[in-house]
Structure formats: structure tokens, C-alpha cells
Coordinates of C-alpha atoms in Angstrom, one line a residue:
Chain A
M1367 CA 90.6 136.4 -24.9
L1368 CA 91.7 132.6 -24.5
G1369 CA 91.8 131.7 -28.2
I1370 CA 94.1 134.8 -28.9
G1371 CA 96.3 133.7 -25.9
S1372 CA 96.8 129.9 -26.8
K1373 CA 97.3 131.3 -30.8
F1374 CA 100.2 133.1 -29.7
L1375 CA 101.3 130.7 -27.8
K1376 CA 100.9 128.1 -30.5
E1377 CA 102.6 130.1 -33.2
N1378 CA 105.1 131.2 -30.2
S1379 CA 106.3 127.4 -29.6
A1380 CA 106.4 126.9 -33.8
L1381 CA 108.8 129.3 -34.1
S1382 CA 110.8 128.3 -31.4
I1383 CA 110.6 124.2 -32.5
S1384 CA 112.0 126.0 -36.0
S1385 CA 114.8 128.1 -34.8
T1386 CA 115.9 125.1 -32.7
F1387 CA 115.7 123.1 -35.9
H1388 CA 117.5 125.6 -37.7
K1389 CA 120.3 126.1 -35.0
W1390 CA 121.1 122.6 -35.0
G1391 CA 121.1 122.2 -38.9
S1392 CA 123.8 124.7 -39.1
P1393 CA 127.4 122.7 -38.9
R1394 CA 129.2 126.0 -37.5
W1395 CA 126.7 126.1 -34.6
F1396 CA 127.0 122.1 -33.7
Y1397 CA 130.9 122.3 -34.4
Q1398 CA 130.8 124.8 -31.3
F1399 CA 128.1 123.3 -29.4
S1400 CA 129.7 120.1 -29.5
A1401 CA 133.1 121.1 -28.0
R1402 CA 131.7 121.3 -25.0
L1403 CA 130.4 117.9 -25.1
M1404 CA 133.1 116.1 -26.0
P1405 CA 135.9 116.0 -23.0
W1406 CA 131.9 114.9 -20.8
L1407 CA 131.6 111.9 -22.7
A1408 CA 134.9 111.0 -23.4
G1409 CA 135.8 110.9 -19.6
L1410 CA 132.9 109.3 -18.4
S1411 CA 132.7 106.4 -21.4
L1412 CA 136.2 105.5 -20.1
L1413 CA 135.5 105.6 -16.6
L1414 CA 132.2 103.2 -17.1
L1415 CA 134.1 100.9 -19.8
V1416 CA 136.7 101.0 -18.0
G1417 CA 135.6 100.4 -14.5
G1418 CA 132.9 98.2 -15.8
A1419 CA 135.2 95.6 -17.2
V1420 CA 138.1 95.4 -14.3
W1421 CA 134.4 95.4 -12.2
G1422 CA 133.3 92.4 -14.1
L1423 CA 136.5 90.8 -15.3
A1424 CA 137.9 90.4 -11.4
F1425 CA 135.5 91.4 -9.0
V1426 CA 132.5 89.2 -10.0
P1427 CA 131.8 85.4 -9.0
P1428 CA 132.0 83.2 -11.6
D1429 CA 129.0 81.7 -13.7
Y1430 CA 127.0 78.4 -12.1
K1431 CA 127.5 76.8 -15.5
Q1432 CA 129.2 78.5 -17.8
G1433 CA 132.4 79.3 -15.3
N1434 CA 134.4 82.2 -16.6
S1435 CA 134.1 82.3 -20.1
F1436 CA 130.2 84.3 -19.2
R1437 CA 132.8 87.4 -18.5
I1438 CA 132.3 88.2 -22.4
I1439 CA 129.2 89.2 -21.8
Y1440 CA 130.8 92.7 -20.7
I1441 CA 131.5 93.4 -24.2
H1442 CA 129.5 90.7 -26.0
V1443 CA 125.8 92.6 -25.0
P1444 CA 126.9 96.4 -25.3
A1445 CA 128.8 95.8 -28.7
S1446 CA 125.1 94.1 -30.1
A1447 CA 122.8 96.9 -28.2
V1448 CA 125.3 99.7 -29.1
A1449 CA 125.1 98.3 -32.7
M1450 CA 121.5 98.0 -32.8
G1451 CA 120.8 101.5 -31.4
A1452 CA 123.1 102.8 -33.6
Y1453 CA 121.1 101.7 -36.5
M1454 CA 118.2 103.1 -35.6
T1455 CA 119.8 106.2 -35.4
M1456 CA 121.6 106.3 -38.5
A1457 CA 117.7 105.3 -40.0
I1458 CA 116.1 107.9 -38.2
A1459 CA 118.9 110.6 -39.3
G1460 CA 118.3 109.6 -42.7
A1461 CA 114.8 110.1 -42.8
I1462 CA 115.7 113.7 -41.5
H1463 CA 117.6 114.3 -44.1
L1464 CA 115.5 113.2 -46.9
I1465 CA 112.6 115.5 -45.1
W1466 CA 113.9 118.5 -43.9
R1467 CA 117.4 118.3 -46.3
M1468 CA 119.3 118.8 -43.1
K1469 CA 122.7 118.7 -44.1
L1470 CA 124.0 117.5 -40.6
A1471 CA 121.5 114.5 -40.8
A1472 CA 123.4 113.3 -43.7
M1473 CA 126.9 113.7 -41.8
V1474 CA 125.3 112.1 -38.7
M1475 CA 124.6 109.3 -41.4
K1476 CA 128.1 108.8 -43.1
A1477 CA 129.5 109.2 -39.6
I1478 CA 127.1 106.0 -37.9
A1479 CA 128.2 103.6 -40.7
P1480 CA 131.7 102.5 -40.1
I1481 CA 131.4 102.8 -36.6
G1482 CA 127.8 100.7 -36.3
A1483 CA 130.0 98.1 -39.1
S1484 CA 132.7 97.6 -36.4
L1485 CA 130.8 97.4 -33.5
T1486 CA 128.3 94.9 -35.2
F1487 CA 131.8 93.2 -36.2
L1488 CA 132.8 92.6 -32.3
A1489 CA 129.3 91.7 -31.3
L1490 CA 129.7 88.2 -33.5
L1491 CA 133.2 88.0 -33.1
T1492 CA 132.7 87.6 -29.1
G1493 CA 129.8 85.4 -29.9
A1494 CA 131.7 83.3 -31.7
V1495 CA 134.6 83.1 -29.2
W1496 CA 131.8 82.2 -26.5
G1497 CA 129.8 79.9 -28.5
K1498 CA 133.1 77.1 -29.0
P1499 CA 132.8 76.6 -25.1
T1500 CA 129.6 77.1 -24.4
W1501 CA 127.7 75.3 -27.8
G1502 CA 130.5 73.4 -29.1
T1503 CA 130.7 75.7 -32.2
W1504 CA 131.9 78.8 -33.6
W1505 CA 128.6 79.4 -36.0
V1506 CA 125.4 78.1 -36.6
W1507 CA 123.0 79.8 -39.0
D1508 CA 119.8 80.8 -36.5
A1509 CA 117.4 83.5 -36.5
R1510 CA 119.6 86.0 -34.1
I1511 CA 122.6 84.7 -35.7
T1512 CA 122.0 85.2 -38.9
S1513 CA 120.0 88.6 -38.6
V1514 CA 122.7 90.1 -36.8
L1515 CA 125.7 89.1 -39.5
I1516 CA 122.7 90.8 -41.9
L1517 CA 123.1 94.0 -40.3
F1518 CA 126.8 93.9 -40.5
F1519 CA 126.4 93.6 -44.4
L1520 CA 123.7 96.4 -44.2
Y1521 CA 126.4 98.7 -42.5
L1522 CA 128.9 97.6 -44.8
G1523 CA 126.5 98.1 -48.2
I1524 CA 125.9 101.7 -46.5
I1525 CA 129.7 102.5 -46.8
A1526 CA 129.9 101.3 -50.2
L1527 CA 126.8 102.9 -51.4
H1528 CA 128.1 106.2 -49.9
Q1529 CA 131.7 105.7 -51.9
A1530 CA 129.7 104.7 -55.0
F1531 CA 128.7 108.4 -55.4
E1532 CA 130.6 111.1 -57.1
N1533 CA 128.0 113.3 -56.0
R1534 CA 127.3 114.1 -52.1
D1535 CA 123.5 114.8 -52.2
A1536 CA 123.0 112.1 -54.2
A1537 CA 124.8 109.3 -52.0
A1538 CA 123.2 111.1 -48.8
K1539 CA 119.6 110.4 -50.4
A1540 CA 120.5 106.6 -51.8
C1541 CA 122.0 106.1 -48.4
A1542 CA 118.7 107.4 -46.0
V1543 CA 116.7 104.9 -48.4
L1544 CA 119.0 101.8 -47.8
A1545 CA 119.1 102.5 -44.0
I1546 CA 115.4 102.8 -43.8
V1547 CA 114.5 100.4 -45.6
G1548 CA 117.3 98.1 -43.6
A1549 CA 115.5 99.2 -40.2
V1550 CA 113.2 96.6 -40.6
N1551 CA 116.1 94.1 -39.6
I1552 CA 116.4 95.6 -36.1
P1553 CA 112.5 94.2 -34.4
I1554 CA 113.5 91.0 -36.2
I1555 CA 116.9 91.0 -34.3
Y1556 CA 115.7 91.6 -31.3
W1557 CA 112.6 89.9 -30.9
S1558 CA 114.4 86.6 -33.6
V1559 CA 114.6 84.4 -30.5
E1560 CA 111.1 84.5 -29.4
W1561 CA 109.6 84.4 -32.8
W1562 CA 111.8 81.1 -33.8
Y1563 CA 113.5 77.9 -32.4
S1564 CA 117.4 79.1 -32.3
L1565 CA 120.3 78.3 -30.5
H1566 CA 121.2 81.7 -29.2
Q1567 CA 119.3 82.4 -25.7
P1568 CA 116.3 85.3 -25.1
A1569 CA 117.5 88.5 -23.5
S1570 CA 118.4 88.0 -19.9
I1571 CA 118.1 92.0 -19.2
S1572 CA 114.1 92.3 -18.7
F1573 CA 112.5 96.0 -18.6
T1574 CA 109.0 94.7 -17.4
G1575 CA 109.8 91.8 -15.6
Q1576 CA 112.5 90.1 -13.3
S1577 CA 116.0 89.8 -15.1
T1578 CA 117.2 86.1 -15.1
I1579 CA 120.7 87.4 -14.7
H1580 CA 121.9 88.0 -11.1
P1581 CA 122.3 91.7 -9.7
T1582 CA 126.1 90.7 -8.7
M1583 CA 126.7 90.4 -12.3
L1584 CA 124.4 92.4 -14.0
R1585 CA 125.7 95.8 -12.1
P1586 CA 129.0 95.9 -13.9
L1587 CA 126.5 95.2 -17.0
M1588 CA 125.1 98.3 -16.7
A1589 CA 128.2 100.1 -16.6
T1590 CA 130.0 98.5 -19.6
L1591 CA 126.5 99.3 -21.8
S1592 CA 126.0 102.9 -21.0
G1593 CA 129.7 103.5 -21.1
M1594 CA 129.7 101.8 -24.9
Y1595 CA 126.5 104.3 -25.8
L1596 CA 128.8 107.0 -24.7
F1597 CA 131.8 105.6 -26.4
F1598 CA 129.5 105.9 -29.2
G1599 CA 127.9 109.2 -28.8
W1600 CA 132.1 110.7 -28.3
L1601 CA 133.0 108.8 -31.7
L1602 CA 130.1 110.2 -33.7
L1603 CA 130.9 113.6 -32.7
L1604 CA 134.2 113.1 -33.3
F1605 CA 133.4 111.7 -36.7
V1606 CA 130.7 114.4 -37.5
R1607 CA 133.2 117.8 -36.5
V1608 CA 135.7 115.9 -38.8
E1609 CA 133.2 115.9 -41.8
I1610 CA 131.9 119.5 -40.9
L1611 CA 136.0 120.9 -41.1
D1612 CA 136.4 118.4 -44.5
R1613 CA 132.9 120.1 -45.7
E1614 CA 133.4 123.7 -44.7
R1615 CA 137.3 123.9 -45.2
N1616 CA 136.6 126.7 -47.4
T1617 CA 134.2 128.8 -45.4
R1618 CA 135.6 131.5 -43.4
W1619 CA 134.9 130.5 -39.9
V1620 CA 136.9 126.8 -40.3
Q1621 CA 139.6 129.3 -41.9
D1622 CA 139.7 131.6 -39.2
L1623 CA 140.1 128.3 -36.4
I1624 CA 142.6 126.6 -38.5
C1625 CA 144.7 129.4 -39.3
G1626 CA 144.4 130.7 -35.2
E1627 CA 145.5 127.4 -34.1
S1628 CA 148.2 127.2 -36.0
R1629 CA 149.4 130.6 -35.5
Chain B
M1021 CA 102.6 123.1 -36.4
A1022 CA 101.6 122.8 -39.8
M1023 CA 104.2 121.0 -41.9
H1024 CA 105.4 122.0 -45.7
P1025 CA 103.5 120.4 -47.7
Q1026 CA 106.5 119.3 -49.9
R1027 CA 108.0 118.3 -46.7
K1028 CA 105.0 116.0 -45.6
Q1029 CA 105.0 114.4 -49.1
R1030 CA 108.7 113.3 -48.3
L1031 CA 107.2 112.0 -45.2
L1032 CA 104.5 109.7 -46.1
I1033 CA 106.6 108.7 -48.8
I1034 CA 109.5 107.6 -45.4
L1035 CA 106.5 105.6 -44.1
F1036 CA 105.4 104.0 -47.4
I1037 CA 108.9 102.7 -47.6
L1038 CA 108.8 101.5 -44.0
V1039 CA 105.5 99.6 -44.3
V1040 CA 106.1 98.2 -47.5
S1041 CA 109.4 96.9 -46.3
G1042 CA 107.9 95.9 -43.3
L1043 CA 105.2 94.2 -45.2
A1044 CA 107.6 91.9 -47.5
A1045 CA 110.0 91.2 -44.3
G1046 CA 107.3 89.7 -42.7
L1047 CA 105.7 87.8 -45.3
L1048 CA 109.1 86.3 -46.6
G1049 CA 109.4 85.2 -42.3
Y1050 CA 105.9 83.9 -42.8
A1051 CA 107.3 82.1 -45.6
L1052 CA 110.1 80.4 -44.8
K1053 CA 109.0 80.1 -40.9
E1054 CA 110.0 76.1 -41.5
N1055 CA 113.5 76.9 -42.4
I1056 CA 114.5 79.9 -40.1
N1057 CA 113.7 77.6 -37.3
L1058 CA 116.8 75.9 -36.1
F1059 CA 114.8 72.9 -35.0
Y1060 CA 112.5 70.3 -34.6
P1061 CA 110.8 70.2 -31.3
P1062 CA 110.3 66.7 -30.3
A1063 CA 106.2 67.4 -30.4
D1064 CA 106.9 68.0 -34.4
I1065 CA 108.6 64.9 -34.4
A1066 CA 106.3 62.8 -33.1
A1067 CA 103.6 64.8 -35.3
G1068 CA 105.4 63.4 -38.2
K1069 CA 106.0 67.1 -39.2
A1070 CA 110.1 66.1 -39.1
P1071 CA 111.5 64.3 -42.7
T1072 CA 112.9 61.2 -42.1
G1073 CA 116.3 60.4 -44.0
K1074 CA 117.2 64.5 -44.3
A1075 CA 119.5 65.9 -42.6
I1076 CA 117.8 68.0 -40.0
R1077 CA 118.2 69.1 -36.5
A1078 CA 116.4 68.3 -33.1
G1079 CA 116.4 70.5 -30.3
G1080 CA 114.8 70.2 -26.6
M1081 CA 115.5 69.3 -23.5
V1082 CA 117.7 66.4 -21.9
Q1083 CA 115.3 64.2 -19.9
E1084 CA 116.5 63.4 -16.6
G1085 CA 118.2 60.1 -16.5
S1086 CA 117.9 59.8 -19.4
V1087 CA 121.8 59.0 -20.4
Q1088 CA 123.2 56.1 -21.3
R1089 CA 127.1 55.7 -22.4
A1090 CA 128.2 52.9 -24.1
S1091 CA 131.0 51.1 -21.7
D1092 CA 133.3 50.3 -24.9
S1093 CA 132.5 53.3 -27.1
L1094 CA 131.3 56.9 -27.3
V1095 CA 128.0 56.0 -28.2
T1096 CA 126.0 58.0 -26.2
R1097 CA 121.8 57.9 -25.9
F1098 CA 119.6 60.1 -24.5
V1099 CA 116.1 61.3 -24.5
V1100 CA 115.2 65.1 -25.6
T1101 CA 111.8 66.1 -24.4
D1102 CA 109.8 69.3 -25.0
F1103 CA 107.1 68.1 -22.0
S1104 CA 105.0 67.1 -24.7
A1105 CA 106.5 64.7 -26.7
T1106 CA 109.9 62.7 -26.5
V1107 CA 112.3 61.5 -29.1
T1108 CA 115.1 59.1 -28.6
V1109 CA 118.7 60.8 -30.0
E1110 CA 121.7 58.9 -30.6
Y1111 CA 125.2 60.2 -31.1
E1112 CA 129.0 58.9 -31.1
G1113 CA 131.3 61.4 -30.0
I1114 CA 133.2 64.3 -28.0
L1115 CA 129.9 65.8 -26.5
P1116 CA 129.8 69.8 -25.6
D1117 CA 130.7 70.8 -21.5
L1118 CA 128.0 72.0 -21.1
F1119 CA 125.6 68.8 -22.0
A1120 CA 123.9 67.7 -19.1
E1121 CA 120.9 66.0 -18.1
G1122 CA 117.7 68.7 -17.5
E1123 CA 119.8 71.1 -19.9
G1124 CA 118.9 72.3 -23.4
V1125 CA 120.5 71.1 -26.5
V1126 CA 120.3 71.2 -30.1
A1127 CA 121.5 67.6 -32.3
S1128 CA 122.0 67.6 -35.9
G1129 CA 121.7 64.4 -38.2
K1130 CA 118.9 62.3 -39.3
L1131 CA 115.6 60.7 -38.4
G1132 CA 115.7 57.1 -38.6
E1133 CA 112.8 55.4 -39.9
D1134 CA 112.6 53.4 -36.1
G1135 CA 112.4 57.3 -35.2
V1136 CA 115.5 57.3 -33.5
F1137 CA 117.4 60.3 -34.2
Y1138 CA 121.0 59.5 -35.4
A1139 CA 123.0 62.7 -34.4
T1140 CA 126.2 63.3 -36.0
E1141 CA 126.7 66.4 -34.1
V1142 CA 125.2 68.0 -31.1
L1143 CA 125.2 71.5 -29.3
A1144 CA 124.5 72.3 -25.6
K1145 CA 122.0 74.9 -25.8
H1146 CA 122.2 77.7 -22.8
D1147 CA 119.8 79.2 -21.4
E1148 CA 119.1 82.8 -20.5
T1149 CA 120.4 82.8 -16.7
Y1150 CA 123.4 84.0 -15.0
M1151 CA 123.8 83.9 -11.7
P1152 CA 127.1 83.3 -9.4
P1153 CA 127.6 79.5 -8.1
E1154 CA 126.5 80.0 -4.0
V1155 CA 123.2 81.5 -5.2
S1156 CA 122.3 78.0 -7.6
D1157 CA 123.6 75.9 -4.2
A1158 CA 121.0 78.0 -2.2
L1159 CA 118.6 77.9 -4.5
E1160 CA 119.0 74.2 -4.7
K1161 CA 119.1 73.8 -1.1
S1162 CA 115.9 76.1 -0.4
A1163 CA 114.2 74.0 -3.0
A1164 CA 115.2 70.8 -1.3
S1165 CA 114.0 71.7 2.7
R1166 CA 110.9 73.2 0.9
A1167 CA 110.4 69.7 -0.8
A1168 CA 111.1 68.2 2.8
Q1169 CA 108.5 70.8 4.5
Q1170 CA 106.1 69.7 2.0
E1171 CA 106.8 65.6 2.5
K1172 CA 106.5 66.5 6.3
G1173 CA 103.2 68.0 5.8
S1174 CA 102.1 65.7 3.6
L1175 CA 102.6 62.5 6.0

């Protein structure tokens, strides 16, 4: 009895997993589903980013050593963290595309590359602007900064590789392999400040122990950090939706959608 | 859930790519360990691991009470420590704002035969502590009062 019951359950759950998977693989379903998410993501990310920035720039006391220049942390840390998180998302999407040949995963991969490149550039730029008054130099070839520069080149490489192929599937396959190989760089960036002697300081936010940033300064950082993640989510959905419309422009549902709106 | 054999194979290929590229990165990092390190700590310099007469960097903490400034030039001498060894650094030029005794520093230059590190550039190394000035004042006060109490107790 029990054996039959568990077998039934197993088959049932397998069915629901695969049907969820098929649903997520359908660009049309994703387009309609994401439309409901978009305003929430936009509103929340705007609130957290603008609110956190005003809070951090105007209402938090200056740092005891750096003075006001520490406030760049409210852009630098979210940009860096999301640039790394975006890369992992891209590599996982690449793996999903390679294994299950899911078209949506290829679209996600293609959409992330320019967003990730921009965020990495922002992280490098804000780091340099902060480095000049703090360290006394714009740039130094230490392990952290160099590995983040490699991340920037990886993103650019994926954009270039995608453009180099005429065939869409071949491009997605090549980009997925590059994204997966480059994922090795992410733990290197994260632990570079622990593994090697570097000029960049170790992390101030600790998930396991006591953070070395005072709570009054940490709270607005948490706001801009989560705001940046949501902003990334919003931008990703936006880019994927544009890609879906472009790829499915000859299908009935897209033509109905566009003509329905223009009429 | 049984996986389609072809998909399973693709998953294995991806895992293989990850392991191989991880291994390659690991070996590269291990082989280039000395080059990836931005600076030599004083302990390595004292142990003779740092070359003399070559452009290198030395890093550590500026020892309390060790900074000596020349009265007629921009020459500064200070001692960098990692709490197991020390190296004396000589530098001529403007120091960064955050340079101070008890703070981290990375100097680039050459190690002389006399054991003094002649720096051409000095960078301040900021640590990961962020706090408002009032908190730092309060911490200093409480540390001072604790020290005073301990002194009283020992008397």
C-alpha cells in the first residue's frame, strides 16, 4: 500500500516539476507572467535605491577616518555584489540552456551580459574614485581589483562572442561554455582579499560573525544593496521581454499583442 | 526523477568543465602566489625572502611612535611592522591623508643592502572598520577607563 502511494506521489511530483519547467520554457507564458512582476520590481527598487542613497548621503554620520568619502560605499558595494551575482545567474542560465536546451535560458544569458558589464564598470569606477583620496592612488594591480577587471573582460567577451555568431543557437552554446568557465573567477574575487596580500580591505559585512561596519551605516547599505538586486531583476526582465518580442515577432500572439495595442 | 540520458551526459560535461577550469585556476593561483601577493610583509623581508635592489612592495602597520620627519625636507622615516618583524622605510614626498601611526600602509620601492626600504610611493591601506566619529570616541574613552581601572586594580 505504502509502496504504491509513494510511487504515485513520486510520479505526480515529477509531473508537476516537468510541467513547471515547460511553463518556464515557454516565452509566451514568461512574457505574460513577468508583466505582473515589472511594476513591483520597478517601484520597490526605486524606493530602496533612492531612499537608501538619500539616507546614506545625507543622514548617516561621516566615518571616523575617511570622513565623507566613505559614502561611495552605498553605490560601490551594491554594484560589485550584484555584478558578481549577475555573473552566477548568467552561468547557471548557461548550464540550463546547455543541458535542457531551454530557449528562455539563452535569452536570460544574453540579457545579463550588458547589465553585468555596466555594473562591473560602475564598481571599478567608484572604487577608483574612492581609492584616490583613501589609498593615494586610482589603481593598483592587487588581487581583488585585477580579478574584478577580469570579470569586466569576461562580460565584454560574452557580448562580443554573441555578436560573432550568425546562428543564434551556436552563439548561445559558445557563450554558455565561456560563462561556465568564467564562473571560476567569482569565488576568486570573493576570497582574493583573504587568500593574498592586497591593498583592498576584506569584507565589512559578515554573515556568520560581527560586521565591522557600524549599524547606523549598515542599514542604508542594506537598502541600496537590496534595491540594486531588484533593479537588476527589473532590468533583466525588461531585456528578456524585448528579446522575446524580437524572437517571436512572427508568431500569432505577438502580432495580436502589437496590433491590439496600436489599434 | 530520472534524467534523460543525453541531458545527464551534458550535465556531466558541464561539471567536468567546472572541475577542470577550477583546477586550472587553482594551479595558476598556486604557481603565481608570490606574484599575486601585492606586497611582502616585514617577516618575509626579515627572513630574506624579498630581493634587494629590485622594485617590490612592502606592507604592514606603521609602528606607534616610529614616524620621524626631517625638518628641512619631505623625507620621512617610519617602521613597518607585522608584529613578528619590522622594516624601516624611508620616503621622500607627500604622504596620503590616511597615513598615520597604527594604520596600514603599502610602500613600493627597493630594499637596500642596509636593510632599509627606500620607497618611491606610499599608499595608505584602509581596514574594513567603518564607524561614526562619536562611536570611535566612545570606544577610545571606554578603553582608556578600562585601562585606568586595571591599573587601579593592580596597585
